[in-house]
Coordinates of C-alpha atoms in Angstrom, one line a residue:
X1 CA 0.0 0.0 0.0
X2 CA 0.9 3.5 -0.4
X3 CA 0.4 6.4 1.2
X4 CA -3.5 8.4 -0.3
X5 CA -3.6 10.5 -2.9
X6 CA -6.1 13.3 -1.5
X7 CA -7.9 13.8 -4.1
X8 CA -9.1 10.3 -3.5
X9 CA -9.9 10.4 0.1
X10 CA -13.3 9.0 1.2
X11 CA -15.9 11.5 3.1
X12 CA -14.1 13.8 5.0
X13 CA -15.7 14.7 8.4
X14 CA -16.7 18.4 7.6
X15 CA -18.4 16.6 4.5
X16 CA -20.5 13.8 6.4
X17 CA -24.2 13.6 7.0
X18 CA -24.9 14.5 10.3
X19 CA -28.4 12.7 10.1
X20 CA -26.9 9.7 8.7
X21 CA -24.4 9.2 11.5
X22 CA -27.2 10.1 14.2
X23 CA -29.7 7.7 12.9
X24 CA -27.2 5.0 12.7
X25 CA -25.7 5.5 15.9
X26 CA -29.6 4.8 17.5
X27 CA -29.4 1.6 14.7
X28 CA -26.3 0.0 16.4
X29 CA -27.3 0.6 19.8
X30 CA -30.6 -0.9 18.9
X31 CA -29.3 -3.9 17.3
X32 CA -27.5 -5.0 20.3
X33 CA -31.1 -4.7 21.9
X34 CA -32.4 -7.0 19.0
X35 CA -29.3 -9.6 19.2
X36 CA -28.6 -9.8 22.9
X37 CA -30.6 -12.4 23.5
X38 CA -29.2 -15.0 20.9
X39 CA -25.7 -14.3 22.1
X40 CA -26.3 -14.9 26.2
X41 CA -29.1 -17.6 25.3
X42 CA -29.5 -20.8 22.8
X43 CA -29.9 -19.6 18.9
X44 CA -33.2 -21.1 18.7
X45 CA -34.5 -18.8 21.7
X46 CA -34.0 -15.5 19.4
X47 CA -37.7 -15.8 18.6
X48 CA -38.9 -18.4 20.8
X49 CA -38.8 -17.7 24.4
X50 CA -39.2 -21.6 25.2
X51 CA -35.6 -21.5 23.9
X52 CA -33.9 -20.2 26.8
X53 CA -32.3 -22.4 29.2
X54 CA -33.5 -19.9 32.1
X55 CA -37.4 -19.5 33.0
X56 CA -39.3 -17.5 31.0
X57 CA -42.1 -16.0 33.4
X58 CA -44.5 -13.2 33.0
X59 CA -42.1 -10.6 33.1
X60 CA -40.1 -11.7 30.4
X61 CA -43.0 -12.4 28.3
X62 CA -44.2 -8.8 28.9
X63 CA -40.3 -8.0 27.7
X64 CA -40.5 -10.3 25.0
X65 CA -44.0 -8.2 23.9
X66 CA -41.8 -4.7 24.2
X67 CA -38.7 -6.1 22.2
X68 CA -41.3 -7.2 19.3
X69 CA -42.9 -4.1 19.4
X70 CA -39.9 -2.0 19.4
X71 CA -37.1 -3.2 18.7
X72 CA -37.3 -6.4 16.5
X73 CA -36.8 -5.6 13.1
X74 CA -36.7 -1.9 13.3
X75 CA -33.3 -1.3 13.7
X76 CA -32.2 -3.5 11.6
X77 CA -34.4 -2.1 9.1
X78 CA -33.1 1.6 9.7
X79 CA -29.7 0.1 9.0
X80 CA -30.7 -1.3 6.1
X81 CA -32.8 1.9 4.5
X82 CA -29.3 3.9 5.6
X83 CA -27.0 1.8 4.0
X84 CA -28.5 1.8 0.9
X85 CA -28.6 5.9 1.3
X86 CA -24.6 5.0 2.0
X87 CA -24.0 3.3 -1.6
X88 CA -25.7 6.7 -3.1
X89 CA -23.7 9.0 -1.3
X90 CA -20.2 6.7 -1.8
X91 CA -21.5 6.5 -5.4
X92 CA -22.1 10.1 -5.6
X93 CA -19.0 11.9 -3.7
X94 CA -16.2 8.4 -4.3
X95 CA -16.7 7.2 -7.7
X96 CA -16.9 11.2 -9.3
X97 CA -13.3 11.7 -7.3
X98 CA -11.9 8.1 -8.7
X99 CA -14.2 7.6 -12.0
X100 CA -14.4 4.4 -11.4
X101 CA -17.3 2.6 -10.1
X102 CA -15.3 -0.6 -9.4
X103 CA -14.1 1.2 -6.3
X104 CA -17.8 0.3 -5.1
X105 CA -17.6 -3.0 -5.8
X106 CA -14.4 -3.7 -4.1
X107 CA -15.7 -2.3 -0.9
X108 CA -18.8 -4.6 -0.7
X109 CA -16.4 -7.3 -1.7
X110 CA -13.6 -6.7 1.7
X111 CA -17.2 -6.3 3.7
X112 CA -17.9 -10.1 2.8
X113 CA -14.5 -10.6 3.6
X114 CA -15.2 -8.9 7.2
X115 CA -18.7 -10.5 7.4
X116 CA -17.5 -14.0 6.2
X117 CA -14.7 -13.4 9.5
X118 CA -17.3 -12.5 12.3
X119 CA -19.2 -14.9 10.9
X120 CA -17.4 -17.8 11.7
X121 CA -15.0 -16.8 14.6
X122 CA -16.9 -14.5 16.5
X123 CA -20.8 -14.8 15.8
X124 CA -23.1 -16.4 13.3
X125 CA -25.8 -14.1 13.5
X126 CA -23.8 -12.3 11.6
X127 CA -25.4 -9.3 9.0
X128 CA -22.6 -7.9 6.7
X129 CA -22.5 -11.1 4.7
X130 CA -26.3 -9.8 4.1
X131 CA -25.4 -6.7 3.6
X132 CA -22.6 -7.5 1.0
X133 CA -24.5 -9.9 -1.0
X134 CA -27.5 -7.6 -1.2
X135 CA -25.4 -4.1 -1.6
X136 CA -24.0 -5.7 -5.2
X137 CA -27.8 -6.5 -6.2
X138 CA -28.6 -3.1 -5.3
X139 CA -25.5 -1.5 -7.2
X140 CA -27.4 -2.6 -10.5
X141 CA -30.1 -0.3 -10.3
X142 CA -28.1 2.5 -8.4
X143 CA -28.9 4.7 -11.6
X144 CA -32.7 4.4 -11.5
X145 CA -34.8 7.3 -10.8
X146 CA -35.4 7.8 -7.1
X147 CA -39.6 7.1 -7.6
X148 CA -39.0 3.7 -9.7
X149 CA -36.1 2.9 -6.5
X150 CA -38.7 3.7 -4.6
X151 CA -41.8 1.9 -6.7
X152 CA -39.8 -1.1 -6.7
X153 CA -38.6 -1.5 -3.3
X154 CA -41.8 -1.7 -2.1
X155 CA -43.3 -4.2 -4.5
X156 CA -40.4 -6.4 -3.7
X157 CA -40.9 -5.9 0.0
X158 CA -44.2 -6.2 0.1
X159 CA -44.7 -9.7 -2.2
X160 CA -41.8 -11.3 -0.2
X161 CA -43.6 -10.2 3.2
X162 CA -47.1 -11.6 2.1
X163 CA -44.8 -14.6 0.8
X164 CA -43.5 -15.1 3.8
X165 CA -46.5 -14.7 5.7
X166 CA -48.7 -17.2 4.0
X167 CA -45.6 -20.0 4.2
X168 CA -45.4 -19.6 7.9
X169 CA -48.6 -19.1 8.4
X170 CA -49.6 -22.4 7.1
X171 CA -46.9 -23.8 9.3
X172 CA -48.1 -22.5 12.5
X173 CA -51.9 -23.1 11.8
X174 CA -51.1 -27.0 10.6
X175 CA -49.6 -26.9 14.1
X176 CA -51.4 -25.1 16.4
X177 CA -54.7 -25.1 15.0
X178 CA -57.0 -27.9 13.3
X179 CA -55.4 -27.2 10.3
X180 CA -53.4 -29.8 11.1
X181 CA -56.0 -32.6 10.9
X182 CA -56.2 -32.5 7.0
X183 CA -54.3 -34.9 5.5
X184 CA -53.2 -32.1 3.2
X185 CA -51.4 -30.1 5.6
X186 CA -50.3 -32.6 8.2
X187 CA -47.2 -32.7 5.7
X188 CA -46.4 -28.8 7.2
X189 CA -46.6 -29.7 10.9
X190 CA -44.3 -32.7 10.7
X191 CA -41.9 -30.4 9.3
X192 CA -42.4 -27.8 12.4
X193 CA -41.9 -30.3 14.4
X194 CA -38.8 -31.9 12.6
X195 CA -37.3 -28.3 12.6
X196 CA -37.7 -27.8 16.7
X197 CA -36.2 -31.0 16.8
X198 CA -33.0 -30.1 15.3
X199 CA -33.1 -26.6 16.9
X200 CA -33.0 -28.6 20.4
X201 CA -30.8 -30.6 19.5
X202 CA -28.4 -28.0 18.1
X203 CA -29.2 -26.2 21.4
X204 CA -27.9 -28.9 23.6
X205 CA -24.8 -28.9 21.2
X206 CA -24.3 -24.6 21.7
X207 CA -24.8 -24.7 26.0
X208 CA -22.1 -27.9 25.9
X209 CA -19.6 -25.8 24.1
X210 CA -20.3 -22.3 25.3
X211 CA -20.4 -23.6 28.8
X212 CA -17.7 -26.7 28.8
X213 CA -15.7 -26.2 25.5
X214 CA -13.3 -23.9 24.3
X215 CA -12.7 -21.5 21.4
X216 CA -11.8 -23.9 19.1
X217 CA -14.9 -25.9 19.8
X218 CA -16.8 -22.5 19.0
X219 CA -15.4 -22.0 15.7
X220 CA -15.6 -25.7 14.7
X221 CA -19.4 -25.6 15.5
X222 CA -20.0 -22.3 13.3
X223 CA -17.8 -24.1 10.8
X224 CA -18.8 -28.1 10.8
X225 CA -22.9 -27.5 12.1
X226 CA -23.6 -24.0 10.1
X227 CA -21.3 -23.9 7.4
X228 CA -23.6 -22.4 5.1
X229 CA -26.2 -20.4 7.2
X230 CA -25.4 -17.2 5.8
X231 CA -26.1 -18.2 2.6
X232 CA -29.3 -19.3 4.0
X233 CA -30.1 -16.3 5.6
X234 CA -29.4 -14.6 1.9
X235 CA -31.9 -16.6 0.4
X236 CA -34.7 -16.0 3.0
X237 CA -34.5 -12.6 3.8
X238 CA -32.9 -11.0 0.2
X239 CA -36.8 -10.1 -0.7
X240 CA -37.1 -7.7 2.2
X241 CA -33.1 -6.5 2.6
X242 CA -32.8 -5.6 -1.0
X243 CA -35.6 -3.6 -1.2
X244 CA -35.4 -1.7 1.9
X245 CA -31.9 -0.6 0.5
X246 CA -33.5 0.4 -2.5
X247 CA -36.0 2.9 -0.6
X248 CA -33.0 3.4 1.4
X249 CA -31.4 4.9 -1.8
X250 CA -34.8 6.6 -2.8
X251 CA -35.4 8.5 0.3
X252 CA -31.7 9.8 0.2
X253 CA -32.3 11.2 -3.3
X254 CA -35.9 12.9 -2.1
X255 CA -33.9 14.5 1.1
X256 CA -35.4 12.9 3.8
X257 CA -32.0 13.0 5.1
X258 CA -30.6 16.8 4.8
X259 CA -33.6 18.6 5.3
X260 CA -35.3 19.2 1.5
X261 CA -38.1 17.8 2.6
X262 CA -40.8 20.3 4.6
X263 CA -40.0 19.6 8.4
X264 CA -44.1 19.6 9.2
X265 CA -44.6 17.3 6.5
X266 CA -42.2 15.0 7.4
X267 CA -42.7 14.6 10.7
X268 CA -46.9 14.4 10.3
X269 CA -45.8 11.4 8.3
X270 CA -43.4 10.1 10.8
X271 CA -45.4 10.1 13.6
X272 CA -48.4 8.9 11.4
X273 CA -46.2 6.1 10.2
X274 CA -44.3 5.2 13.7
X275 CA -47.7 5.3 15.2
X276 CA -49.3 3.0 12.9
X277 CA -46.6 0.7 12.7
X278 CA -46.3 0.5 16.4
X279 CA -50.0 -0.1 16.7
X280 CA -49.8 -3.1 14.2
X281 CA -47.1 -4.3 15.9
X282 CA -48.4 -4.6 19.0
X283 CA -51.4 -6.4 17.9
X284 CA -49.6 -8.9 16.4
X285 CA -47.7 -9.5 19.6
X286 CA -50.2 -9.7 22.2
X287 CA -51.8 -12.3 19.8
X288 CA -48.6 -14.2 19.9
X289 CA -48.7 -13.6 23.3
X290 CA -52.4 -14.9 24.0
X291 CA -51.7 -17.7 22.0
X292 CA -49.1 -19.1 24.5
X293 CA -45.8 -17.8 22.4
X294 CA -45.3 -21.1 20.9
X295 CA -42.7 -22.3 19.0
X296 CA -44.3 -21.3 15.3
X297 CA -46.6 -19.1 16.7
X298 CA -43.6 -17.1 17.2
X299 CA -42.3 -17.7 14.1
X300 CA -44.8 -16.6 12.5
X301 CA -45.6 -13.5 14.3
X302 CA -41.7 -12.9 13.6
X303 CA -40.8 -13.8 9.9
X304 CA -44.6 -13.4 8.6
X305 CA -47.2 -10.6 9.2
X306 CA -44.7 -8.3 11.3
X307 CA -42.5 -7.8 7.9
X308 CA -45.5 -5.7 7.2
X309 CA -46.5 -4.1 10.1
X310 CA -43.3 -2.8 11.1
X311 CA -42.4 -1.3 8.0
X312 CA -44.8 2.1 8.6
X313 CA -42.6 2.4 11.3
X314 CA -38.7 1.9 10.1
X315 CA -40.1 4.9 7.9
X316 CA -41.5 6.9 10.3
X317 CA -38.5 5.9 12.3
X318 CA -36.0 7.1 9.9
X319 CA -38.0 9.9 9.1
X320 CA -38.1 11.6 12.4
X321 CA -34.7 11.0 13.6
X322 CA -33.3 12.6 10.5
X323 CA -35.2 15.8 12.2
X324 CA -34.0 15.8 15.2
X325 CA -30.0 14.6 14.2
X326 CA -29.6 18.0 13.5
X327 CA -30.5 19.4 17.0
X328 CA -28.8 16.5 18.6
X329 CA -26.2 18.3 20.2
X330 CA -26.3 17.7 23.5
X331 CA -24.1 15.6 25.5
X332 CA -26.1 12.2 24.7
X333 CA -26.7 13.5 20.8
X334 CA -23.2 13.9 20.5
X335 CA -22.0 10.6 21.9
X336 CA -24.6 8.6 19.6
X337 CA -23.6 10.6 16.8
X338 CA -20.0 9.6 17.4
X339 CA -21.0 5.6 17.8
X340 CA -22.7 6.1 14.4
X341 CA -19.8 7.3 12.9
X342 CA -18.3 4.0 13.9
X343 CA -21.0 1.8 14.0
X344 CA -19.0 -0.7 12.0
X345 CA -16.3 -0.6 14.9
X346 CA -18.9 -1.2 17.4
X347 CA -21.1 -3.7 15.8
X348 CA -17.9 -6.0 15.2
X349 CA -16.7 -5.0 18.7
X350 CA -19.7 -5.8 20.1
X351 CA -19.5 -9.5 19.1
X352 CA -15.8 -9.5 20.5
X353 CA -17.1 -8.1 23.8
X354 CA -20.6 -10.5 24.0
X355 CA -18.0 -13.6 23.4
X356 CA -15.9 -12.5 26.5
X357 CA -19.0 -12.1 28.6
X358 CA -20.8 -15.1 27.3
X359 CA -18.3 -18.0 26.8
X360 CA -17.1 -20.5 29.4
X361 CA -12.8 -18.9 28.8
X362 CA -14.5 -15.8 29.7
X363 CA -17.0 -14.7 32.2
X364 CA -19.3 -17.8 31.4
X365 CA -22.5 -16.1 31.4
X366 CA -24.0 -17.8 28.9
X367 CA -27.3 -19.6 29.3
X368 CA -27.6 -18.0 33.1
X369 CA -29.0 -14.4 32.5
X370 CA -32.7 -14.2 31.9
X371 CA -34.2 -11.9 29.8
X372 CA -34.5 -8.4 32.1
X373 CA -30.3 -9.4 32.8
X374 CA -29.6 -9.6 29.7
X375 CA -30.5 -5.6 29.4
X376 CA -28.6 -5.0 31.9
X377 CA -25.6 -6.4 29.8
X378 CA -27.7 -4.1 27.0
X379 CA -26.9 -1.3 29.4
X380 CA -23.7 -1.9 30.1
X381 CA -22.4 -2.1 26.5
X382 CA -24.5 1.0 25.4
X383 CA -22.7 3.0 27.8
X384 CA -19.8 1.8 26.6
X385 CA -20.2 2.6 22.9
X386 CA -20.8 6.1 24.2
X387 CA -18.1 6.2 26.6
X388 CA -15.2 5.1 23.9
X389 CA -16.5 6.6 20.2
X390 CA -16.6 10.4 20.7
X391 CA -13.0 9.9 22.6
X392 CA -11.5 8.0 19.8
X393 CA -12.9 10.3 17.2
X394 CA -11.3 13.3 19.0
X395 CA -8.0 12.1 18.4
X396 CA -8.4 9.9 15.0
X397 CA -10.3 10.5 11.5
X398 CA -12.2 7.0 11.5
X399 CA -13.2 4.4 13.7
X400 CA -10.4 1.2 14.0
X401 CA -12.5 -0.8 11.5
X402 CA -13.9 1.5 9.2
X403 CA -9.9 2.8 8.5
X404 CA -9.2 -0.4 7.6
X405 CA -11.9 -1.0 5.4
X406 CA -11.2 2.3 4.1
X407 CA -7.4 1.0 3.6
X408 CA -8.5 -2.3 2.0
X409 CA -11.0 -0.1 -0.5
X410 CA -8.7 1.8 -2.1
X411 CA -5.8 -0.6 -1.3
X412 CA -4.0 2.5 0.0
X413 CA -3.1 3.8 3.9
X414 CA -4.8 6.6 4.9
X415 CA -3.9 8.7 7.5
X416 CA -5.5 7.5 10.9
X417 CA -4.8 11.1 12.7

């Protein structure tokens, strides 16, 4: 490598969205929310609270209900609506400075490189693969006028969410209901069942290892047992990621993000949208919840009918947050701003940190927090994202990670200070 040409620098600080970074910095924070509970708990209990290895009582239900409602799939939906605003703007300010749109495609290459990594040596819930793989679908209509982005996103999204929703629906009513009792669908329910049984199984396998084994036996199971997941997880959730990054790319181009849009209008359909999303939501869950959370009743209520109940609210979401980034100036503002500026630092370290907590060479916590405990390792971590990020970006141009992915883009060193 050799030292940058600065003409081909990447987004300078004075040049960066402030909304962007704001928004994101509430995404990362939030994800940990979302994740937490598959990283101190069995895989299987990420949607299904009769996967934990701790009781699940009435107060974790009740938390299970708010985390549905507020958390699950939102933030990982504002990531995804800002990261396809990201390969705009990289398009847009990078590849007029270089003229060459490659530049783009190398970048979403190193982040399967980075993705492929935490997938298998630190966690497999891992998202970047995801976000790779789906980033170079998107790159093929990058041109496209914002309204047919945005006229396409949603008809993907939406015909993989009613998809979705029918194919698990089926499941769960062959299985919970009478459904079940035609010959016609028994097929579905055997299949439920077959699937918990290898979930519990695989469960028994992940509290042996992350209680008893060591690191090695970690890695071996990501690499032996879920070798291919993340191609899995491509395949089942490309129908709502890629889309989302298209509106993502859409609402960039419209300004939801730098203030073109009328600040009354905006947030009238913010809260209109959050609060209609959040009612939906809600609904959904304390069906779930009535029905005894069961094991596809969860699943369900997760991959089926909330893809489109909580999609009013990632916009409304996004679309008020990107009002107040602006004002965000406070003490707290600042801070998240600064953990969105590195949320790539801070999502890998995350996982680094979770591993130490969780595994038996660590502080062996895994499988013996319950649900309210596990926020309170939530907590912990939050504070500190915010306690290290604005610190770091005092004294340094870019986050650990993101430098070196910076580096490995352009296959050049940039300087750090």
């Amino acid at each position: 490598m050799s030292a940058a040409d600065p003409s081909a620098l990447p987004t300078a600080t004075g040049e960066r969205l402030v909304s962007l970074d704001f928004i994101r910095g509430i995404a990362v924070m939030g994800i940990l929310a979302a994740n937490i509970v598959a990283f101190g708990q069995p895989y299987m209990a990420y949607m299904w609270p009769g996967g934990f290895v701790t009781a699940h009582g009435p107060v974790s239900d009740w938390l299970w209900v708010a985390q549905f409602v507020f958390v699950d799939g939102k933030m990982r939906g504002l990531f995804t609506l800002l990261f396809g605003a990201g390969l705009v703007l990289f398009a847009d300010r990078v590849t007029v400075r270089t003229g060459s749109s490659w530049v783009q495609v190398r970048r979403l290459g190193w982040l399967l490189v980075f993705g492929l990594a935490h997938y298998y040596l630190l966690w497999r819930g891992d998202i970047l693969t995801l976000y790779a793989l789906c980033g170079l679908i998107a790159l093929l209509v990058l041109r496209l006028p914002a309204v047919h982005q945005l006229a396409a996103g949603l008809t993907m999204y939406l015909f993989g969410a009613v998809l979705n929703s029918l194919q698990y629906g089926l499941m769960w009513a062959a299985s919970e209901k009478s459904l079940g009792a035609n010959p016609q669908y028994a097929p579905l329910a055997r299949d439920a069942a077959a699937m918990l049984d290898g979930e519990r199984a695989d469960a028994l396998r992940e509290i042996a290892i992350n209680t008893r084994g060591s690191y090695a036996d970690y890695v071996a199971h990501a690499w032996g047992d879920h070798r291919w997941n993340w191609i899995d997880q491509f395949t089942h959730t490309a129908l709502e990621t890629v889309p989302l990054m298209l509106v993502g790319m859409s609402l960039y181009r419209t300004g939801l993000f730098d203030g073109r849009i009328d600040r009354r209008t905006q947030a009238r359909w913010g809260w209109w949208g959050l609060g209609a999303g959040t009612a939906m939501t809600l609904a959904l869950a304390l069906g779930a919840l009535a029905d005894g959370l069961t094991y596809t009743g969860t699943m369900f209520a997760f991959l089926g009918p909330q893809t489109l109940t909580r999609l009013p609210a990632i916009f409304g979401l996004a679309a008020l947050l990107a009002l107040w980034a602006p004002q965000a100036t406070g003490w707290l503002g600042r801070r998240v701003t600064a953990a969105g500026r590195m949320a790539f630092s801070n999502y890998l370290g995350t996982s680094l940190i979770m591993l130490v907590v969780f595994q038996s060479w660590g502080l062996n916590l895994f499988g013996a927090l319950d649900r309210p405990k596990l926020y309170l390792v939530v907590l912990l971590a939050w504070l500190a994202m915010l306690a290290w990020s604005q610190p770091w970006l005092a004294r340094f141009r870019y986050g650990p990670l993101e430098w070196l992915w910076r580096c490995l883009t352009y296959g050049r060193i940039f300087p750090l200070r």
